[in-house]
């Protein structure tokens, strides 16, 4: 084999090997979204709202466009802010996760607010929360997250 032929052979092999790999990357439909460390705080009987915390990261830019859970009538993304020296919460609007970013929902900051709780959240049980994300191409994907309930005061 002459050096030139050898080079060609190598380039051809490289193309043959890479082609299916690239095809599978471009056709993979959705960002790699991961939800970790999810938890909710227990509520007392009669309490109408609850809070869920978690860390959300994504390989590509996505937005959290829909949140559902069986234990509440509605779910909103809330944030905390100071108002006249008092911590208050307000609706944050759609949560956006940039490519490679991790967004942390934690006490004192962002959280998922469960509105219209159908029953108290008891320590030790798990809620199911369905998070629907949408990417830049308007493709949607739903993650089902199991959320353990921690005792009050933890
Ligand atoms: Cu809230």
mmCIF file of N, CA, C and O and ligand atoms in Angstrom, residues 49-51 53 76-80 88-91 109-115, ligand 1:
data_model
loop_
_atom_site.group_PDB
_atom_site.id
_atom_site.type_symbol
_atom_site.label_atom_id
_atom_site.label_comp_id
_atom_site.label_asym_id
_atom_site.label_seq_id
_atom_site.Cartn_x
_atom_site.Cartn_y
_atom_site.Cartn_z
ATOM 1 N N UNK A 49 -51.660 24.748 50.712
ATOM 2 C CA UNK A 49 -50.546 24.736 49.748
ATOM 3 C C UNK A 49 -49.370 23.899 50.254
ATOM 4 O O UNK A 49 -49.222 23.687 51.459
ATOM 5 N N UNK A 50 -48.546 23.457 49.328
ATOM 6 C CA UNK A 50 -47.323 22.730 49.669
ATOM 7 C C UNK A 50 -46.209 23.157 48.727
ATOM 8 O O UNK A 50 -46.472 23.813 47.715
ATOM 9 N N UNK A 51 -44.978 22.808 49.075
ATOM 10 C CA UNK A 51 -43.843 23.201 48.238
ATOM 11 C C UNK A 51 -42.994 21.996 47.867
ATOM 12 O O UNK A 51 -42.804 21.086 48.674
ATOM 13 N N UNK A 53 -39.202 20.935 46.019
ATOM 14 C CA UNK A 53 -37.860 21.433 45.668
ATOM 15 C C UNK A 53 -37.121 20.373 44.864
ATOM 16 O O UNK A 53 -37.380 19.172 45.007
ATOM 17 N N UNK A 76 -47.603 26.031 40.441
ATOM 18 C CA UNK A 76 -46.933 27.195 39.866
ATOM 19 C C UNK A 76 -45.465 27.202 40.290
ATOM 20 O O UNK A 76 -45.125 26.670 41.337
ATOM 21 N N UNK A 77 -44.634 27.845 39.478
ATOM 22 C CA UNK A 77 -43.252 28.083 39.882
ATOM 23 C C UNK A 77 -43.245 29.403 40.643
ATOM 24 O O UNK A 77 -43.714 30.417 40.146
ATOM 25 N N UNK A 78 -42.765 29.361 41.873
ATOM 26 C CA UNK A 78 -42.699 30.560 42.709
ATOM 27 C C UNK A 78 -41.261 30.922 43.019
ATOM 28 O O UNK A 78 -40.375 30.077 43.003
ATOM 29 N N UNK A 79 -41.072 32.192 43.352
ATOM 30 C CA UNK A 79 -39.777 32.648 43.831
ATOM 31 C C UNK A 79 -40.024 33.486 45.095
ATOM 32 O O UNK A 79 -41.133 33.944 45.332
ATOM 33 N N UNK A 80 -38.998 33.637 45.931
ATOM 34 C CA UNK A 80 -39.131 34.429 47.156
ATOM 35 C C UNK A 80 -38.485 35.795 46.927
ATOM 36 O O UNK A 80 -37.511 35.932 46.210
ATOM 37 N N UNK A 88 -41.606 37.272 50.969
ATOM 38 C CA UNK A 88 -42.876 36.908 50.343
ATOM 39 C C UNK A 88 -42.579 36.100 49.092
ATOM 40 O O UNK A 88 -41.475 36.154 48.561
ATOM 41 N N UNK A 89 -43.587 35.389 48.628
ATOM 42 C CA UNK A 89 -43.362 34.664 47.378
ATOM 43 C C UNK A 89 -44.292 35.165 46.293
ATOM 44 O O UNK A 89 -45.345 35.718 46.558
ATOM 45 N N UNK A 90 -43.842 34.998 45.084
ATOM 46 C CA UNK A 90 -44.665 35.402 43.945
ATOM 47 C C UNK A 90 -44.424 34.437 42.789
ATOM 48 O O UNK A 90 -43.440 33.695 42.775
ATOM 49 N N UNK A 91 -45.327 34.499 41.834
ATOM 50 C CA UNK A 91 -45.201 33.605 40.685
ATOM 51 C C UNK A 91 -43.982 34.019 39.861
ATOM 52 O O UNK A 91 -43.752 35.200 39.624
ATOM 53 N N UNK A 109 -35.956 30.181 48.074
ATOM 54 C CA UNK A 109 -35.795 30.606 46.678
ATOM 55 C C UNK A 109 -36.887 30.021 45.804
ATOM 56 O O UNK A 109 -38.049 29.966 46.192
ATOM 57 N N UNK A 110 -36.467 29.564 44.645
ATOM 58 C CA UNK A 110 -37.430 28.967 43.711
ATOM 59 C C UNK A 110 -38.044 27.703 44.298
ATOM 60 O O UNK A 110 -37.368 26.946 44.996
ATOM 61 N N UNK A 111 -39.300 27.493 44.009
ATOM 62 C CA UNK A 111 -39.971 26.250 44.415
ATOM 63 C C UNK A 111 -41.183 26.013 43.531
ATOM 64 O O UNK A 111 -41.667 26.941 42.884
ATOM 65 N N UNK A 112 -41.650 24.778 43.515
ATOM 66 C CA UNK A 112 -42.923 24.488 42.873
ATOM 67 C C UNK A 112 -43.983 24.608 43.956
ATOM 68 O O UNK A 112 -43.881 23.972 45.003
ATOM 69 N N UNK A 113 -44.971 25.468 43.730
ATOM 70 C CA UNK A 113 -46.027 25.654 44.721
ATOM 71 C C UNK A 113 -47.214 24.811 44.323
ATOM 72 O O UNK A 113 -47.750 24.959 43.224
ATOM 73 N N UNK A 114 -47.580 23.899 45.216
ATOM 74 C CA UNK A 114 -48.770 23.075 44.988
ATOM 75 C C UNK A 114 -49.957 23.847 45.553
ATOM 76 O O UNK A 114 -49.992 24.139 46.753
ATOM 77 N N UNK A 115 -50.910 24.184 44.704
ATOM 78 C CA UNK A 115 -52.067 24.986 45.113
ATOM 79 C C UNK A 115 -53.306 24.117 45.132
ATOM 80 O O UNK A 115 -53.529 23.325 44.220
HETATM 81 CU CU1 LIG B 1 -44.846 29.584 46.789
#
